[in-house]
Each structure stands twice: as structure tokens, then as C-alpha cells.
Coordinates of C-alpha atoms in Angstrom, one line a residue:
Chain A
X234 CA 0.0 0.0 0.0
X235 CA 1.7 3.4 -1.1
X236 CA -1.2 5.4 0.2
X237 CA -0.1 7.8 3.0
X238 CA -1.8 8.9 6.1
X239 CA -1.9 11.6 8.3
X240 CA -3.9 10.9 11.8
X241 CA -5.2 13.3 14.0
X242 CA -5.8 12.9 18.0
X243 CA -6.9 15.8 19.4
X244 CA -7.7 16.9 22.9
X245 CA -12.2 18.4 22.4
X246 CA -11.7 22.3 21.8
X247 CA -7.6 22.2 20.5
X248 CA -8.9 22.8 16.8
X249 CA -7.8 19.3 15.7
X250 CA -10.4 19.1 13.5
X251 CA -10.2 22.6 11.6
X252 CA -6.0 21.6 11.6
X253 CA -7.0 18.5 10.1
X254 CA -9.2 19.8 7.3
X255 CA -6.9 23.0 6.4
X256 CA -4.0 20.0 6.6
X257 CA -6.0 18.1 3.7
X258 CA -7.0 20.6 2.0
X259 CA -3.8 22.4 1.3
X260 CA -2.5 18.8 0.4
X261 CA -5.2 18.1 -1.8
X262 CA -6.6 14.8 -0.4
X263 CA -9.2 13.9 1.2
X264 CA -9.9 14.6 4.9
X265 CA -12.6 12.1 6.8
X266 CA -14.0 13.4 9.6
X267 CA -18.3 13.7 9.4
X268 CA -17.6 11.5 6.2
X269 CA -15.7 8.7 8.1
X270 CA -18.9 9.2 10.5
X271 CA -21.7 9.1 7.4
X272 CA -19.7 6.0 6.2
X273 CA -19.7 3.9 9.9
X274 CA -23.5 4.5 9.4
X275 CA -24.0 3.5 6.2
X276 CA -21.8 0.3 6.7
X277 CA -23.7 -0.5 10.2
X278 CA -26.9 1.0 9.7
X279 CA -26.5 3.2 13.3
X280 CA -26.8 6.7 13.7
X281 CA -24.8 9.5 13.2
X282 CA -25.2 10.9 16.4
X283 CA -24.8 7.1 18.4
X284 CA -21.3 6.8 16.1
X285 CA -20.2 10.4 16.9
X286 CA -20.5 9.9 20.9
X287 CA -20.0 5.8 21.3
X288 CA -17.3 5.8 18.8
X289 CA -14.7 8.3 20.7
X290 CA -16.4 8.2 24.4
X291 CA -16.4 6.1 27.1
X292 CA -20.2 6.2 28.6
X293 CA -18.9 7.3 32.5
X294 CA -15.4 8.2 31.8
X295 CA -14.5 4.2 33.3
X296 CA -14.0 0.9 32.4
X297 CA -16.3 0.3 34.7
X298 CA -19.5 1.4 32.1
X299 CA -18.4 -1.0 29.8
X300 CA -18.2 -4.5 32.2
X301 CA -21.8 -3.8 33.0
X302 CA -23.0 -2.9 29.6
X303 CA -24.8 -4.7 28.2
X304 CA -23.2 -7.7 25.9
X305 CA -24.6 -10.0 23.6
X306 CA -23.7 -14.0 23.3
X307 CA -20.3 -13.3 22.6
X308 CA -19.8 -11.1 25.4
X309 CA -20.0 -8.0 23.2
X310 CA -21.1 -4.7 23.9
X311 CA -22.7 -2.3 21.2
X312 CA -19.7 -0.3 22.1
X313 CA -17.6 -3.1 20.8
X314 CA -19.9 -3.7 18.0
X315 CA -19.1 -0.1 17.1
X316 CA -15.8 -0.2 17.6
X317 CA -15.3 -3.6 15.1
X318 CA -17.1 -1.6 12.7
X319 CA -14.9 1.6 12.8
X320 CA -11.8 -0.3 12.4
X321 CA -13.1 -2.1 9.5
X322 CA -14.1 1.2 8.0
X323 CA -10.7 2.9 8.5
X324 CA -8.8 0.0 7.5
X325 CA -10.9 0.5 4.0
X326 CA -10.5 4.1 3.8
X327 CA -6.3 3.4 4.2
X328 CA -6.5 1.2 2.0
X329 CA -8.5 3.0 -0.4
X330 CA -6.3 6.0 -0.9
X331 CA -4.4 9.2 0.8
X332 CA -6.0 10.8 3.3
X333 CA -6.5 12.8 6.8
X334 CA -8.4 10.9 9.5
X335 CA -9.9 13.0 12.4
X336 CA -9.9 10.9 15.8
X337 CA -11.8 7.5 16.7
X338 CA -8.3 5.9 17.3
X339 CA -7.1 5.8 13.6
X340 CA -3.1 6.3 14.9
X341 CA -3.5 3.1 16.7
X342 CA -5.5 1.3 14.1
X343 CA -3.5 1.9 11.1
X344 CA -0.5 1.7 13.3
X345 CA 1.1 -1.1 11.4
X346 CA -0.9 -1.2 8.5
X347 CA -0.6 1.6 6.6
X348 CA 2.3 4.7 5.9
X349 CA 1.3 7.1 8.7
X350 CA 2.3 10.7 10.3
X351 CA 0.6 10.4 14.0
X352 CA -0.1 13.9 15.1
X353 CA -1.3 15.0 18.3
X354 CA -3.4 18.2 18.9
X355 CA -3.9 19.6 22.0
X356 CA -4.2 22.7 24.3
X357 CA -4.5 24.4 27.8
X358 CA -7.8 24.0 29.5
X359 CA -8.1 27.8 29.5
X360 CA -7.1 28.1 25.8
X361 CA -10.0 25.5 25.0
X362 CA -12.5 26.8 27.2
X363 CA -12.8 30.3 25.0
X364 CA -12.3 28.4 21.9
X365 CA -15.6 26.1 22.8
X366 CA -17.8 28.6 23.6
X367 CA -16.3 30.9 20.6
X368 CA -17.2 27.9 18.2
X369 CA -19.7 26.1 20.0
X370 CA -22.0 28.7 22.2
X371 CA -22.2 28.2 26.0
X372 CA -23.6 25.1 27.3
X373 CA -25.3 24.8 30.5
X374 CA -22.5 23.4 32.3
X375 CA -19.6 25.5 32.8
X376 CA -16.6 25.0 30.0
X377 CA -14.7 23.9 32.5
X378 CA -16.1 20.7 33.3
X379 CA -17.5 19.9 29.8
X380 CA -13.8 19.9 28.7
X381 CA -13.2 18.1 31.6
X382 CA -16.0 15.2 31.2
X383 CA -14.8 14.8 27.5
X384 CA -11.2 14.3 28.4
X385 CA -12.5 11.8 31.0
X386 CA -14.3 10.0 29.0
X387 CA -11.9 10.5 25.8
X388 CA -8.7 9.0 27.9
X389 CA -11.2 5.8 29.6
X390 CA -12.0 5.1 25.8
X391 CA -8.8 5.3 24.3
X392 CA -7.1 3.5 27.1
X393 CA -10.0 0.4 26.8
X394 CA -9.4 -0.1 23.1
X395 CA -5.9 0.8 22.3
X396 CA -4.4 -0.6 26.4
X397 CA -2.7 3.0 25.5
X398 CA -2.1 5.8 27.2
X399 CA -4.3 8.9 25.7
X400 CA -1.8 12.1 25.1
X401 CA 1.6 10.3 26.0
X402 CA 4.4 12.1 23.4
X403 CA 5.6 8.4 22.8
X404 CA 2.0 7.8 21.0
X405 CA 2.5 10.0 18.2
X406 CA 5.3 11.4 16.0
X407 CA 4.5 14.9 16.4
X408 CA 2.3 16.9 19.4
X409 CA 1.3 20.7 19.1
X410 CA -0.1 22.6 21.6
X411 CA -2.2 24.6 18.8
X412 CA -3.3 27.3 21.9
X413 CA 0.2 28.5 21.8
X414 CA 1.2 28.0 18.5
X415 CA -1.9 28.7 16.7
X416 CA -4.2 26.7 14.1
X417 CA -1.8 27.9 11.6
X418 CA 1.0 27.2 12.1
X419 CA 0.5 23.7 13.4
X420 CA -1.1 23.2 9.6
X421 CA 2.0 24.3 8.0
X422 CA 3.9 22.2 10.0
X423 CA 2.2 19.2 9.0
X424 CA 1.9 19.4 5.7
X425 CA 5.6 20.6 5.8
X426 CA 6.3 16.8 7.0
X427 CA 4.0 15.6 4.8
Chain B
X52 CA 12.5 40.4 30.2
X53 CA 12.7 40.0 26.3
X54 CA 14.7 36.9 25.7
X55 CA 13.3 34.2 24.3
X56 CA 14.1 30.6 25.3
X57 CA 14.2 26.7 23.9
X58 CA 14.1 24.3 26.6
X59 CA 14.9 20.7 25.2
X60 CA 13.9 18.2 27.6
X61 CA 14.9 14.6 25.9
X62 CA 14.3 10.8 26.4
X63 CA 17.8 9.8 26.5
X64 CA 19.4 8.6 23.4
X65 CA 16.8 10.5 21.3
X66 CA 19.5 12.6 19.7
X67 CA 17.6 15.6 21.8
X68 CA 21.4 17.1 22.6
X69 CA 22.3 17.4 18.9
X70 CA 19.1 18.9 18.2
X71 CA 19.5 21.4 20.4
X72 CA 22.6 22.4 19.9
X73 CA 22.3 22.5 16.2
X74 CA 19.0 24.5 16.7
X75 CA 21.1 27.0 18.8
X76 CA 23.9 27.2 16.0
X77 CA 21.4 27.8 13.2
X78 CA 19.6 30.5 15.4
X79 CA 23.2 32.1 16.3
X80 CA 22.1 32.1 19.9
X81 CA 24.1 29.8 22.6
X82 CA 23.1 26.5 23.7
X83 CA 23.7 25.4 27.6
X84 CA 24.1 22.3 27.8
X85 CA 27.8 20.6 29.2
X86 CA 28.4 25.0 29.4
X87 CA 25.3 24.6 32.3
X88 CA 26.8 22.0 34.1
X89 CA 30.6 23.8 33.9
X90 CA 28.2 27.0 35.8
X91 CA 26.8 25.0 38.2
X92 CA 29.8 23.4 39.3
X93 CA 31.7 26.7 38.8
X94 CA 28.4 28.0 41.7
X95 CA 28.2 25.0 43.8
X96 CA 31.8 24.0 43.9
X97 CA 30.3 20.4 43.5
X98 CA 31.9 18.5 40.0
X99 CA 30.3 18.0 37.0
X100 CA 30.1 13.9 37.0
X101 CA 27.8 14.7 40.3
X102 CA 25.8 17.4 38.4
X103 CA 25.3 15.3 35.4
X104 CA 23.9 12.2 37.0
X105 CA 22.3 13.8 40.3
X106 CA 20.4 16.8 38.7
X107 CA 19.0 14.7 35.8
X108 CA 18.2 11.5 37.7
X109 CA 16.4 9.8 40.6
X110 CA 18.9 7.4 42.6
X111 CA 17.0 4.3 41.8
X112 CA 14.3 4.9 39.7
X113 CA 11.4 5.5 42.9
X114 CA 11.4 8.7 45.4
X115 CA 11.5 6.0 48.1
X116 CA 15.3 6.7 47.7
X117 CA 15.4 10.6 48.4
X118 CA 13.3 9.7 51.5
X119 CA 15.9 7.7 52.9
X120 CA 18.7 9.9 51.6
X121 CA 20.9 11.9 54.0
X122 CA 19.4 15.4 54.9
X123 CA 20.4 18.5 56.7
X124 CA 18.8 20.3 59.4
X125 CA 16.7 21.9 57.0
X126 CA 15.4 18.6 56.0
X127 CA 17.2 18.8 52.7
X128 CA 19.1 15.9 50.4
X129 CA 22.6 17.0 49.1
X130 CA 20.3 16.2 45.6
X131 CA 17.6 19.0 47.1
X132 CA 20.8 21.4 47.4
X133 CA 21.5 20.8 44.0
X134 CA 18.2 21.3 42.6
X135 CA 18.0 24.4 44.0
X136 CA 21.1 25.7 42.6
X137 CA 20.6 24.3 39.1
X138 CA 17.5 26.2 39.3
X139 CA 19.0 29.8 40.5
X140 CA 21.5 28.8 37.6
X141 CA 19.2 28.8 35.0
X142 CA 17.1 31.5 36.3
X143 CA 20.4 33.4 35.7
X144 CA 20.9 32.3 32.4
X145 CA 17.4 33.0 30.9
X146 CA 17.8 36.5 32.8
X147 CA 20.5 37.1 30.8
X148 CA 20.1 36.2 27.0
X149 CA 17.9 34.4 24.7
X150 CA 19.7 30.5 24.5
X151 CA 18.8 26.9 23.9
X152 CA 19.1 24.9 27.3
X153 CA 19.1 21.2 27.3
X154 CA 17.0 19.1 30.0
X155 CA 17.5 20.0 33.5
X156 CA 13.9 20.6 33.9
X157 CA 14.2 23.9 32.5
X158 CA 10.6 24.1 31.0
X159 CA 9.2 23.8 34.3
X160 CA 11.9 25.9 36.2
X161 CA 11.5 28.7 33.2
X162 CA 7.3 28.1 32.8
X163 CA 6.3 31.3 34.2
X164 CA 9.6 33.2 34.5
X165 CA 10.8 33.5 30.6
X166 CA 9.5 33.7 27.0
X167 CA 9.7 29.8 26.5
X168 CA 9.5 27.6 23.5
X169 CA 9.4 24.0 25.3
X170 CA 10.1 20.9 23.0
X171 CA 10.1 17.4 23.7
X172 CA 12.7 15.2 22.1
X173 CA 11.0 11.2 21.7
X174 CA 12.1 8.1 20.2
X175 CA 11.3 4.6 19.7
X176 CA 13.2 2.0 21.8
X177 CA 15.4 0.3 19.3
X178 CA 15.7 3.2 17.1
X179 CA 17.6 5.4 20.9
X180 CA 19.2 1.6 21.5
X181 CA 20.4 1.9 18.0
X182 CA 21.8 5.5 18.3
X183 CA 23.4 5.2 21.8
X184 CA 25.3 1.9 20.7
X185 CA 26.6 4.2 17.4
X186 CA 27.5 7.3 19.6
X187 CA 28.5 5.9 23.1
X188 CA 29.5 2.3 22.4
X189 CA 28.8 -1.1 23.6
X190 CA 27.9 -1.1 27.6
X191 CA 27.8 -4.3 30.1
X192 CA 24.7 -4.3 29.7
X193 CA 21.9 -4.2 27.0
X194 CA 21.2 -1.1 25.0
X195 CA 17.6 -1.6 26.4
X196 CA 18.2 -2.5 29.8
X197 CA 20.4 1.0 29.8
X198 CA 17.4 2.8 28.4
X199 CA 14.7 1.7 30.5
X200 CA 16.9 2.3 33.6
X201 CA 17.8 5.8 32.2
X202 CA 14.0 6.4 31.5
X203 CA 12.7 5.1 34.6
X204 CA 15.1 7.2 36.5
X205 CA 15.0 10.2 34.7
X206 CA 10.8 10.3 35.2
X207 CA 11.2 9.6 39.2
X208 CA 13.3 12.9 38.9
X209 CA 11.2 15.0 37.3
X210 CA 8.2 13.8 39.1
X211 CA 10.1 14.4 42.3
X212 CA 11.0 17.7 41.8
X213 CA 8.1 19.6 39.2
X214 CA 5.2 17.0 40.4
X215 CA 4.1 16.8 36.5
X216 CA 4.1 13.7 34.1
X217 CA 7.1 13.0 32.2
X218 CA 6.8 12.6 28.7
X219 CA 3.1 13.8 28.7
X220 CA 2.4 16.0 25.5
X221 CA 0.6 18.8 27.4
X222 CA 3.5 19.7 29.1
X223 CA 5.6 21.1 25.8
X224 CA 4.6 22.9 23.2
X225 CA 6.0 20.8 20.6
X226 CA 6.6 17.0 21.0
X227 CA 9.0 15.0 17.9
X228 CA 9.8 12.0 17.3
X229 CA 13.1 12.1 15.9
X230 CA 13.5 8.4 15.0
X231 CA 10.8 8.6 12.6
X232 CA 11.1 12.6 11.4
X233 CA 14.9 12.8 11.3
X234 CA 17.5 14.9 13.6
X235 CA 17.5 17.3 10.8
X236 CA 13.8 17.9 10.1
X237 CA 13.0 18.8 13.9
X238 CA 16.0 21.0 13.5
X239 CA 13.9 22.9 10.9
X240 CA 10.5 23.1 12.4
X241 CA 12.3 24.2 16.0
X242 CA 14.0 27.0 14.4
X243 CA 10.9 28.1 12.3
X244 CA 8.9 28.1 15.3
X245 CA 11.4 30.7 17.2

């Protein structure tokens, strides 16, 4: 496979995404993000909104959430269900063509399987507190503890899948802190290594 | 203040040392590194073997071992001494010009005090066990087995003394991998980021 892929972990509010897309579009390929989303659900049938929140999150930020969920006669949960079906989708997406892949554990997935730059987005809390209510509006919980619950529940997810640790350097070949640096010049710098 | 600092803090064997230092050259700024340890031993009095391995690395790997180390009436290790004058030392420095410093737990010790640009130098295992059997030479023991005591060590330190997570991406602003991106290439992108 001579397809090459860029992979994009990102801490909720760093700008992963909008780095990701900028990334892929000034490299001309194609960058899955809702697309890799609309594609899970066409493949499994489920929908949007279930993929986008089961397929990143872990329900109570534990591991715990997932031994009492509940399983079928394999001992799978839907999670898992979901999670079988996302890898499968990736894998086909890798081995499709070129491409940027936004989250759902793509760097660990295509780890061996495919020519990949790993990048890692992230942030300080305050830095991604004014860029979630910026881009996404206030929320009835502080920004604060949204950005903490998604972490949570971000990290217990990652960790349960991958047995990785969520945002260790070691994980990826390159980590921004995009707060500091700015969305721009972390999109230079990957398509730069590109 | 209006200098501008690059702290390198390294996994050992990661090449971190040259990257710095030929960072520092291409910037035409000065890079502390073996100059830092010749300052602290020129402050302290104490010599730079004891600098080198005390003010990088825990005794054994655990902070069980600076609990049982000798302390004064202050309630302070001879490595607590040392800690503290390594810090006023680079306190000085970063006082004093803009300058690449290598390790030493300069990005915490400069976090608040200086204009910082903090990078974290990573590698795989066998591509650092590869390099520090090319640059130091064979040991008595395995390139590995020097590694994961160097690592294991050098995080008990750090811990110890800044109380954050070695190696965890949100601590730098930058994070490489230089096995995979090249001594050269994070060169670049560390010099276009000053």
C-alpha cells in the first residue's frame, strides 16, 4: 500500500479538526472526519449521532460502564460492535487512498498497517475553554467541566481499546499545543512533514 | 524580560542534545548544555560527574530513595541542594540572553519566568538503542536494559521535583519523534517556530 496517512488525535476544543481539514485541504486529499462518521453509518446501519458519541467516548469516563454494559452472546457490547465496525471502515479508507483521519483511534488502528504521520493536537484548559464557547456557544455546564468530562471519557476510551495511554508524546510522532502556537502554524507544520 | 528561550527536555538517546545544539547554532544564539553543568559546578563547587547524574536522575528509579537519603537540618538531600542551585542557575541564564538549554527541567523551572518555546525530544526503543550503541558504544549491559533504567530514572526525577508527568504531550509545546522525522527535520520546524 503506497497510500499515505496523516492521523489526528486531538484533545475536544484544541482545533484538531479545523488543523486536520486546512492540513487536507492544502495537500489536496481527502480529509474524513463527518464523512468517516456518514460512512460507519452506512456500513452499520446506526446513527450519526450514536457513532459520533459511542465511537470516541467512554459512557462514565471508566472501564467500569463498559463491564456492565450490556453484551450479547459473545460477550460483546454495542460499544464493541461499534468499535469492530470503525476499524473495518478505517482499514478501507487506508487502503482506499491518501488521506486525513480526524480521531476515533485511527493512529492506533493503522499503526502497522498503513504509511502514517501520527499527530497529536492539544491545548491548555483555558485556551480551550474560549475556543468552545467561541465555536460552539455556551452550554449549561460551565466550559470547565465539559472539557473536563470529555477528556475523562476521551482518555477511559482510548485506554479500553488501544491498552494506550491517551496524550503520552511516545503515542504520536508529532504533538502541538495549537493554543500556543496557533491553528496555523500547526497546519504548516504538517503538511511541511507531509 | 525579552529573551526568548528553547528548553529541550529529551528521552535519552533521542538525539535531543544534537538537536538542540544545532538549533542553537542555526539561530546564532548559545546552547547550555555541558556549558550549564561547567556553571553549576563553577556555583556549587560540587563536580560535573555529580551534576550530570544527580540533577537529571532519581537514585534508583522510585522517590523511596530521596526519603531515605541523608538530609540536613533543614530537612534537605545533598540532591535537594543541588536542585535548587541548578534552578537559580538557570534562572540566571534565561535572565540574561535568549539560549537553547538542554533538559534539567528547564521548561518547568522557566514556565512562568521566561519567554519559553518548550520541546520534547522522543524516540522509539530500538531506534535510541540503535543510536546510543553508534554514539557511546557497547555497555555491560543491553542497550535496552540502559534505556529503561535511564528512562525510569530520569521520570522519578522529574516527578520528584516539578510534580508533573514526564513525557506527557501537554507539558511542551512541541513533541517529535526524531527516530521517525529525522534529527534534521525537527532541526527545521524548532527554528521556524522561534
Amino acid at each position: 500500500m503506497n497510500n499515505r496517512i496523516i492521523t489526528i488525535s486531538r484533545e475536544f476544543g484544541s482545533g484538531g479538526r479545523t488543523i486536520g481539514r486546512e492540513a487536507a485541504k492544502k495537500l489536496g486529499i481527502p480529509c474524513y472526519d463527518q464523512e468517516l462518521i456518514a460512512k460507519i453509518s452506512a456500513d452499520t446501519g446506526l446513527s450519526a449521532d450514536y457513532i459520533r458519541e459511542k465511537g470516541e467516548y467512554s459512557a462514565y469516563g471508566s472501564q467500569l460502564a463498559n463491564i456492565f454494559a450490556d453484551r450479547d452472546t459473545k460477550g460483546l457490547s454495542s460499544q464493541d460492535h461499534l468499535w469492530i465496525a470503525q476499524r473495518k471502515t478505517i482499514l478501507d479508507i487506508a487502503e482506499k487512498e491518501s488521506c486525513v483521519i480526524i480521531g476515533r483511534c485511527a493512529d492506533y488502528i493503522l499503526n502497522d498497517a498503513a504509511d502514517c504521520l501520527k499527530v497529536f493536537i492539544h491545548a491548555s484548559m483555558e485556551s480551550r475553554a474560549e475556543r468552545i464557547v467561541r465555536v460552539y456557544g455556551e452550554g449549561e455546564d460551565s466550559p470547565e467541566k465539559r472539557l473536563k468530562d470529555k477528556d475523562k471519557r476521551r482518555m477511559a476510551y482510548y485506554r479500553h481499546y488501544t491498552n494506550m495511554e491517551w496524550g503520552a508524546a511516545k503515542n504520536y510522532h508529532i504533538s502541538l499545543d495549537s493554543g500556543v502556537l496557533g491553528i496555523e502554524k500547526c497546519v504548516d507544520i504538517i503538511t511541511g512533514l507531509y
